[in-house]
XYZ file of C-alpha atoms in Angstrom:
492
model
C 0.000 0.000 0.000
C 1.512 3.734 -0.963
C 1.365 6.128 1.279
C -1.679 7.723 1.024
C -0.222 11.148 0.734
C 2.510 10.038 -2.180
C 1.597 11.467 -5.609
C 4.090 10.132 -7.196
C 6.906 7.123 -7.586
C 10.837 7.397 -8.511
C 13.207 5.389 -9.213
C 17.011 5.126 -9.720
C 19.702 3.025 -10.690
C 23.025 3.301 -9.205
C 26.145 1.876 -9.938
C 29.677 2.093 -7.881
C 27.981 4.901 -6.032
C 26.340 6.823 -8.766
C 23.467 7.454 -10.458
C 23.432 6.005 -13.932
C 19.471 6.197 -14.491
C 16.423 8.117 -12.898
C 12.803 8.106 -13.647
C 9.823 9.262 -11.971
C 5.452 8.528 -12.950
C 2.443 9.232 -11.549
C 1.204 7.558 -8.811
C -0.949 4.645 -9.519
C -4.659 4.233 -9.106
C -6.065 2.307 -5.772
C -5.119 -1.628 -6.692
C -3.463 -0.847 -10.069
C 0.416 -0.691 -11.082
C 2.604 1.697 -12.965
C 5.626 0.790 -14.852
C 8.605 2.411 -15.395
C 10.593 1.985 -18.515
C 14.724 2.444 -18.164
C 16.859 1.832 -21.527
C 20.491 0.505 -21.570
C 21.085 -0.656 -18.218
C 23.997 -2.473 -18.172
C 24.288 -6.190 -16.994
C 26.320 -8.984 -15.641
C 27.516 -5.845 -12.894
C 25.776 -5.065 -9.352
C 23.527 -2.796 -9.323
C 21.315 -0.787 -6.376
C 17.672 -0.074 -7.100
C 15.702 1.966 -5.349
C 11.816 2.771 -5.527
C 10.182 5.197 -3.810
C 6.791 7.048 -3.496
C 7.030 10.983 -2.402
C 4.797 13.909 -2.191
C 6.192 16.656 -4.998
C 4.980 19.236 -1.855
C 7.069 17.576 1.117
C 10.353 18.335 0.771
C 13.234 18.715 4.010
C 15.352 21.491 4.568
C 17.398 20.957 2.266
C 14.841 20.872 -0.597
C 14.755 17.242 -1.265
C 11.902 15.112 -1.989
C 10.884 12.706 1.463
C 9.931 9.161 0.702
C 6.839 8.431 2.312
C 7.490 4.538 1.682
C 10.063 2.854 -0.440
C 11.427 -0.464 -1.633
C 15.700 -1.117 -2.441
C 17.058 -4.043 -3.826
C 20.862 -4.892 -4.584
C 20.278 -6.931 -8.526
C 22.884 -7.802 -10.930
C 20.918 -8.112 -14.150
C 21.875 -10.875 -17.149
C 20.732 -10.824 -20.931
C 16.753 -11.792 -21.228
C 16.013 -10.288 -17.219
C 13.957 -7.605 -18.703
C 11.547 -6.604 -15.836
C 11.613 -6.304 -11.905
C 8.126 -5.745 -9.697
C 8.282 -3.882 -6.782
C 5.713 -3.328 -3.920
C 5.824 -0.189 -1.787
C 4.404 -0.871 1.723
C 3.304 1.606 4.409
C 2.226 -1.268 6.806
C -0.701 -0.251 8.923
C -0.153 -1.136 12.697
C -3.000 1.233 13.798
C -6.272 2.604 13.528
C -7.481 5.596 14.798
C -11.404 5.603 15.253
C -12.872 9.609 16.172
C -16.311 10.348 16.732
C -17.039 7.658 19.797
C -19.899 9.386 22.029
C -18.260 9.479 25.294
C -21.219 8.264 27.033
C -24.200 5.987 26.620
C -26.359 7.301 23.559
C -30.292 7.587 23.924
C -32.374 6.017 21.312
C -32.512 8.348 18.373
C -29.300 9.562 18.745
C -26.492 9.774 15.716
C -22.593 10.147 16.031
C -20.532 10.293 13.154
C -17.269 7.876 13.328
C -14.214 8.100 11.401
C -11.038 6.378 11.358
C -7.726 6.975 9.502
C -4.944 3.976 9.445
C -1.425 4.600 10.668
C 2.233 2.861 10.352
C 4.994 1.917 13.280
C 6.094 5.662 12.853
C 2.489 7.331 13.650
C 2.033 8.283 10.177
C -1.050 8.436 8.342
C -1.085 6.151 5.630
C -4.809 6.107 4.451
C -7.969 8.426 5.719
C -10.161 8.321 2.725
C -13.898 6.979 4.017
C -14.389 5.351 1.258
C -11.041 3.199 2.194
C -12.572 1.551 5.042
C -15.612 -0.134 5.752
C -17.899 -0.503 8.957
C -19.988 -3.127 10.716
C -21.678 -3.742 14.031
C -22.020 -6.581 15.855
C -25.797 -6.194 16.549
C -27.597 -4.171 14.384
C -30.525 -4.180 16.510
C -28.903 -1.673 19.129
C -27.360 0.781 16.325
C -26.846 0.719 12.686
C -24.347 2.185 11.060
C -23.916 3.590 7.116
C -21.043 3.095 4.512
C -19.743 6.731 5.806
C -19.461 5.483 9.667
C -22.817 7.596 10.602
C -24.356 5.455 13.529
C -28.074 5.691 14.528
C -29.315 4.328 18.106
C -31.765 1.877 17.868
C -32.472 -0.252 21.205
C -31.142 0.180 24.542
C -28.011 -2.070 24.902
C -24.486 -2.445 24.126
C -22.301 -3.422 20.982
C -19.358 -3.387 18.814
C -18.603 -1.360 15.413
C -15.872 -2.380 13.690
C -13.816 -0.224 11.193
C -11.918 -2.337 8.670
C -9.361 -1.138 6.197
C -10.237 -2.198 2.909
C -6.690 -3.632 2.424
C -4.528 -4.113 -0.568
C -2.615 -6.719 -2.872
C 0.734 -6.603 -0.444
C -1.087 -6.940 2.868
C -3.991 -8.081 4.724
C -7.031 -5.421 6.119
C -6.173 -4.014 9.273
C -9.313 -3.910 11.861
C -10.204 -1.931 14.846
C -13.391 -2.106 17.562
C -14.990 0.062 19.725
C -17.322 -0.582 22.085
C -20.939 1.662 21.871
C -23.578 1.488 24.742
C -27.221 2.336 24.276
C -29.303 3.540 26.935
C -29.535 6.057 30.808
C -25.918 4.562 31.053
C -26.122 5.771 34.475
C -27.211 9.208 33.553
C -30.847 11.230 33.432
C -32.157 12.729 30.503
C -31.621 16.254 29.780
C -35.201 17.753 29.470
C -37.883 16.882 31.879
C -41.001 17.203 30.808
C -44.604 19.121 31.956
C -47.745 17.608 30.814
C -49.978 20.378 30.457
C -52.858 18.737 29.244
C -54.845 18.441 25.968
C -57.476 20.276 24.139
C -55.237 23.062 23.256
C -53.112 24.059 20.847
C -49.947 26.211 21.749
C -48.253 29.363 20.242
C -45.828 30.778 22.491
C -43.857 30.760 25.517
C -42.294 34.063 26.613
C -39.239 34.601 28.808
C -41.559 34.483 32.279
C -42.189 30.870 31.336
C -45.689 31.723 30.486
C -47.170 29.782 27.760
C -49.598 30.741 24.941
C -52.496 28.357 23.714
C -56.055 28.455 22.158
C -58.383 26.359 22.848
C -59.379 23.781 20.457
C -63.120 23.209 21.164
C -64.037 26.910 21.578
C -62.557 30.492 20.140
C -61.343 31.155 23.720
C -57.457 31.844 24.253
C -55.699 30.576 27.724
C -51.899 31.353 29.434
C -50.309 28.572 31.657
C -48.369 29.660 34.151
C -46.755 27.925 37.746
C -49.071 24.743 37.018
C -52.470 26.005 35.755
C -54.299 27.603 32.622
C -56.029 31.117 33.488
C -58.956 32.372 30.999
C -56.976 35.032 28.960
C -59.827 36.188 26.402
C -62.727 34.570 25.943
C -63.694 34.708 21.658
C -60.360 35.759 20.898
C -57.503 33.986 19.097
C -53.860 35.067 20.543
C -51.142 34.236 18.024
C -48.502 36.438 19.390
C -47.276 37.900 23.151
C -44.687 39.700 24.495
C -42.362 39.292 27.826
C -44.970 41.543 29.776
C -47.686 39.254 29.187
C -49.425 41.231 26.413
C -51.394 39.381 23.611
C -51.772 40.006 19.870
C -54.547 38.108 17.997
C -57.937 38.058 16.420
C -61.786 38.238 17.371
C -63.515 35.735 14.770
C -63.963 36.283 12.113
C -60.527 38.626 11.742
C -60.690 41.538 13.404
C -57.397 42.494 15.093
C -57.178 43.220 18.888
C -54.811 43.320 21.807
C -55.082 42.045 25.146
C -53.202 43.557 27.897
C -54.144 43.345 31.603
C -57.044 41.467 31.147
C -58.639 44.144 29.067
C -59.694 43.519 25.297
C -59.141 46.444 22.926
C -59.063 46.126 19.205
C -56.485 48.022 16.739
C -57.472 50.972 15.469
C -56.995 50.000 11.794
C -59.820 52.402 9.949
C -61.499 50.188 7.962
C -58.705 47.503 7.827
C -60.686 44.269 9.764
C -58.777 41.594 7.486
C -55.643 42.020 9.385
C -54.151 38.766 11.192
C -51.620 39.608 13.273
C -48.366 37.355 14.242
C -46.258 38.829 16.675
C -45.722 41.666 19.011
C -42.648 43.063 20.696
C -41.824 44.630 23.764
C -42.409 47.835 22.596
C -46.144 46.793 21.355
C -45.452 46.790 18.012
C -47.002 43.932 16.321
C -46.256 42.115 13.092
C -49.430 41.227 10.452
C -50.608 40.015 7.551
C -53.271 41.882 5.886
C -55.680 39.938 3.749
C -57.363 41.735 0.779
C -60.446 38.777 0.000
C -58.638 38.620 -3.326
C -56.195 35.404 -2.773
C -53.122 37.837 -2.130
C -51.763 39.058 1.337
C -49.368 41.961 1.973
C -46.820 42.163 4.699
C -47.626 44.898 7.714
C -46.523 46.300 11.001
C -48.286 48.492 13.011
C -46.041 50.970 15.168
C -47.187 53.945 16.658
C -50.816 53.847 16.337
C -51.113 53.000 12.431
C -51.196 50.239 10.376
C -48.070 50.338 7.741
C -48.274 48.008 4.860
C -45.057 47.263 4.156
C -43.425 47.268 0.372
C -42.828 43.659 -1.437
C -39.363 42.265 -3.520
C -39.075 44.911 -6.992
C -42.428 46.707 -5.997
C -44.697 43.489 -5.955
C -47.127 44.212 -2.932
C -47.431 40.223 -1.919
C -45.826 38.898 1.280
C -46.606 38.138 4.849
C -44.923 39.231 7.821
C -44.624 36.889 10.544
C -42.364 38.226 13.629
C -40.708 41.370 14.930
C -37.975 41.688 17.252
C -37.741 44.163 19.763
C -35.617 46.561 17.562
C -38.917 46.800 14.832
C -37.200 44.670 12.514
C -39.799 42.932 10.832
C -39.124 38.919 9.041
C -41.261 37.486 6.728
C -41.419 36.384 2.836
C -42.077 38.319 -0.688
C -42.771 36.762 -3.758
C -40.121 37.187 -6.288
C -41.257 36.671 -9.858
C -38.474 34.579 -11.212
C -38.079 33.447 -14.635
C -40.521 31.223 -14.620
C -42.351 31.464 -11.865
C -43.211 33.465 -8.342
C -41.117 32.694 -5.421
C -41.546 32.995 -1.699
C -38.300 34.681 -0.091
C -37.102 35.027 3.467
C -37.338 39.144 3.889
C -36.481 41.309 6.785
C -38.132 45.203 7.377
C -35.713 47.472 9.366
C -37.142 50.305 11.249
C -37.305 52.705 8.201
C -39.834 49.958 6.329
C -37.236 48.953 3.794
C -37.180 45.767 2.355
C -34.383 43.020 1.943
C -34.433 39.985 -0.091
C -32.718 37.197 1.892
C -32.458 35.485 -0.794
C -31.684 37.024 -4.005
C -31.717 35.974 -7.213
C -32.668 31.901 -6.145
C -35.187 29.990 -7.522
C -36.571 28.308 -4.577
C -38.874 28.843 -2.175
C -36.845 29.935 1.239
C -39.380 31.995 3.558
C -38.386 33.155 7.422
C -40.496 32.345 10.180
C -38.771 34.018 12.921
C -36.256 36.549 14.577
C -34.134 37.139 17.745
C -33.206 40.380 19.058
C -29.656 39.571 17.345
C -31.027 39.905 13.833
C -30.640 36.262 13.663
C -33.223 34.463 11.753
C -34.822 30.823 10.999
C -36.980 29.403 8.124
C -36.864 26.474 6.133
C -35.554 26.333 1.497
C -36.744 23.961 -0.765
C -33.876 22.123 -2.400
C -34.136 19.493 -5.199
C -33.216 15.995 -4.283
C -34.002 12.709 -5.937
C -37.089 12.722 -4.315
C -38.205 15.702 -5.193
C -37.825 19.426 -4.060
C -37.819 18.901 -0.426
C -37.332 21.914 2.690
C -34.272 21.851 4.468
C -33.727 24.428 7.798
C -31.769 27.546 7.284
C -30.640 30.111 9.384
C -30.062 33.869 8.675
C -27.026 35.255 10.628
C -25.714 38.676 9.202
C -28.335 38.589 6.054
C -26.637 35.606 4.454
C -28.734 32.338 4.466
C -27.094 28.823 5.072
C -28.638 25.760 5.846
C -28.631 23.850 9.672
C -26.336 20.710 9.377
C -28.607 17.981 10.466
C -26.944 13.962 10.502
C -28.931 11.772 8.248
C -30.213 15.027 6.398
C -28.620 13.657 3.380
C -29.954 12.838 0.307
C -33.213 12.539 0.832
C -34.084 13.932 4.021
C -36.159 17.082 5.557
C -36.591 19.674 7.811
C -37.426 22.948 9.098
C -37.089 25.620 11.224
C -39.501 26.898 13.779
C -38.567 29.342 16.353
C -34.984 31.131 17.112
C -34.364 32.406 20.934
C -31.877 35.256 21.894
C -29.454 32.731 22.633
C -28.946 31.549 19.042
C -30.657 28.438 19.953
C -33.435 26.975 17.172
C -35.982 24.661 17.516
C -37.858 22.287 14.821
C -38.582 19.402 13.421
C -36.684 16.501 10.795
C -36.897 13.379 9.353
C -33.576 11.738 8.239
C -33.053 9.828 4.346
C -34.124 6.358 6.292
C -37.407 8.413 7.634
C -36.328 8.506 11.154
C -38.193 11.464 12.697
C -36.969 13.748 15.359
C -37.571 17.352 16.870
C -34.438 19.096 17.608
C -32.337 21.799 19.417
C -29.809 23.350 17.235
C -26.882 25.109 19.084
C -23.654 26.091 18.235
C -22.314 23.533 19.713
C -24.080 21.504 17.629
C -27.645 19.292 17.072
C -29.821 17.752 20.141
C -32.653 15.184 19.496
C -35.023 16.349 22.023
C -37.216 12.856 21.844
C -33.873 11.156 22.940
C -33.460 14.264 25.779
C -36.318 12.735 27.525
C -37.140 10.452 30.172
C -38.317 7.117 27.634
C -40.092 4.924 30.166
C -42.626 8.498 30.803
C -43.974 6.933 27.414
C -43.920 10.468 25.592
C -43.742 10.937 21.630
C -43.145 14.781 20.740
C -44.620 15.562 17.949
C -43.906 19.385 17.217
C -41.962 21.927 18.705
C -43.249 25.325 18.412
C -41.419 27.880 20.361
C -38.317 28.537 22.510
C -37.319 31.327 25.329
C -34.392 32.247 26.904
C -34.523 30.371 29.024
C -34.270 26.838 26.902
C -37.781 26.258 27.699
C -39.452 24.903 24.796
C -43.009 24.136 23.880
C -45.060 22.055 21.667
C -47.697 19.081 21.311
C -46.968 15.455 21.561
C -49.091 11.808 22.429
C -49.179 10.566 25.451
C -51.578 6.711 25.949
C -52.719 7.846 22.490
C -54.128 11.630 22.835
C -52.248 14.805 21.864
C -51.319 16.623 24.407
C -49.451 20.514 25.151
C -46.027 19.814 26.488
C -43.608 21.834 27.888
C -39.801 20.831 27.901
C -37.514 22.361 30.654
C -33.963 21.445 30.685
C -33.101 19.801 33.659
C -30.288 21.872 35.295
């Protein structure tokens, strides 16, 4: 086996201490051979051969080449020898995996392994994936792709096993590692708060108050310290601030705001099909206004009026659905592409101008929500070969990427729900083999918040709908079979 990092092989020919002949080729392909062709070597005299394989960027101080492995042979050559073989070894005595989760995974979970070989020296010798392959003793307990990506499964404990794929001059070198399923001695991370069903949340602000209409009546309810209080009877809330106060609609849309326990609706002039979708701490509130006629404009209201707010190259069509507490405003505009319209993520600053967040694509990519940072979270629709499918984004400093979820890839989806001041974002995914999980993005990286919970409680989340600051996070899931409002508190 070459050295993985040699891009090319030498060879010389020396005679009474000097070199009569020198040639140098490409390095071969994985498995194949290269020749190299040397005219009028003399014969029937002893001669020192040496092959070697290099990297034409490694060099020493003194500007010469390093052989990463090499082969020399003392020959004397007679008439009719015309060939010699050669085999350059880097013998693997090691293999490094990475990636082991340091304690017990919970079912659900995914850890991504790699493994590079090394020789006697510590060198690296191979890391290309596609050089090794993986296996696990019971696949029952985790599986585990062509790439290393494991999945828990079943509570328990097992063995994956990296193997170098090996060569023609040596056999495949193997490694194990040991990978435990289950509490492992530890508690889960989230405890949960059943808070009963027949409602369907919205919010939870930073005073761990949560948000929720009722589903068998227009009446809207807040939960706080372990019981729902009557916020507004024939009223809808779909927004509310830190201070308590509510934004919604009294059926069948007329905008109103309920503060204190008193009802009083928007002073909009004519205006009643305006749905309203968040509110700040300054009581400016984020809308939608709906004209009958199947299109909707974006809107804020701010000191006492009602401001629709411009679309993408003049189009009025859009929908604004949060504000943060510095009036900027995130929604989506339709962009007429070249073929067709497209729903973008835009942002509204203070002055009402507009910015396309994500110009010139053509894709759907709207924004659902926005932190006090300017940070931002929505879901794009990419094209996969199964379709176009939504994958999570995030909006940090106006440019859009996408949220690195494992097992995302190729075929799976996702999207992005709620953002808190913290950076942290909440939603939901389902993986390429149709595993599906809510989840806590951080920097730090992705949390599967069904695997975060206690599993013998007998919980299924279903949807997670908004985050404070806190890390409090609420949403629906079953429980014996009925949907219930949950409420997930990290348990610190």
């Amino acid at each position: 086996m070459i050295h993985d990092r040699a891009n090319q092989v030498e060879a010389t020919i020396t005679k009474d201490g000097f070199i009569i002949a020198r040639q140098t080729v490409s390095r071969p392909q994985q498995g194949q051979t290269s020749t190299l062709s040397i005219p009028n070597v003399p014969i029937d005299t002893p001669l020192s051969i040496r092959v070697w394989a290099e990297d034409t960027t490694l060099k020493d101080a003194n500007a010469n080449l390093i052989a990463l492995s090499e082969a020399t042979s003392t020959v004397t050559l007679h008439s009719g020898l015309n060939s010699l073989s050669f085999a350059l070894i880097s013998d693997t005595t090691d293999l490094d995996i990475s990636g082991v989760p340091p304690s017990a995974m919970q079912i659900s979970d995914h850890a991504q392994l790699s493994a590079v070989a090394k020789n006697a020296n510590g060198d690296i010798v191979l890391n290309t994936p596609g050089q090794f392959t993986w296996i696990v003793t019971d696949p029952t307990i985790v599986s585990v792709d062509s790439s290393g990506m494991l999945v828990a499964l079943a509570n328990g404990t097992t063995s994956v096993q990296v193997t170098e794929k090996g060569n023609e001059t040596q056999n495949a070198f193997s490694k194990s590692v040991s990978v435990a399923v289950g509490s492992g001695g530890g508690t889960a991370s989230y405890q949960i708060v059943d808070l009963g069903t027949g409602k369907e949340p919205e919010k939870i602000n930073n005073s761990s108050v949560v948000l929720a209409f009722s589903l068998n009546s227009n009446d809207t309810y807040t939960w706080s310290n372990g019981s729902w209080t009557l916020a507004q009877s024939n009223f809808k809330g779909t927004g509310m601030n830190d201070s308590g106060t509510i934004v919604g609609i009294v059926p069948p849309q007329r905008a109103a705001v309920v503060s204190a326990g008193n009802l009083s609706f928007l002073p909009l002039g004519g205006n009643n099909g305006v749905y309203p979708t968040g509110i700040n701490a300054s009581g400016d509130i984020s809308a939608i206004i709906n004209y009958g006629s199947g299109s909707d404009q974006a809107a804020v209201y701010r000191g006492g009026s009602l401001i629709p707010l411009p679309g993408i190259e003049g189009a009025l069509t859009g929908a604004a659905y949060g504000i943060n507490d510095s009036g900027l405003v995130v929604g989506e505009g339709a962009w007429n592409g070249p073929f067709k319209a497209y729903r973008h993520g835009v942002t509204w600053d203070i002055t009402n101008a507009i910015l396309d967040l994500a110009t010139g694509m053509q894709t759907d990519a709207p924004v659902f929500a926005i932190n006090n940072a300017g940070t931002a979270c929505g879901f794009m629709l990419v094209q996969t070969t199964s379709g176009l499918l939504p994958r999570a984004t995030m909006i940090s400093g106006n440019q859009l990427s996408h949220i690195s979820i494992p097992g995302i890839e190729p075929n799976g989806q996702s999207n992005a729900e709620n953002i808190n001041n913290l950076g942290q974002i909440i939603g939901e995914a389902t993986t390429s083999d149709g595993h599906f999980f809510p989840y806590l993005w951080s920097p730090s990286g992705i949390t599967d918040l069904q695997a975060s919970i206690d599993p013998s409680l007998g919980w299924t989340i279903s949807q997670v709908l908004s985050i404070n600051d806190k890390g409090e996070i609420v949403g629906t899931g079953t429980l014996n079979g009925s949907t219930h409002v949950l409420l997930l508190k990290p348990a610190h």
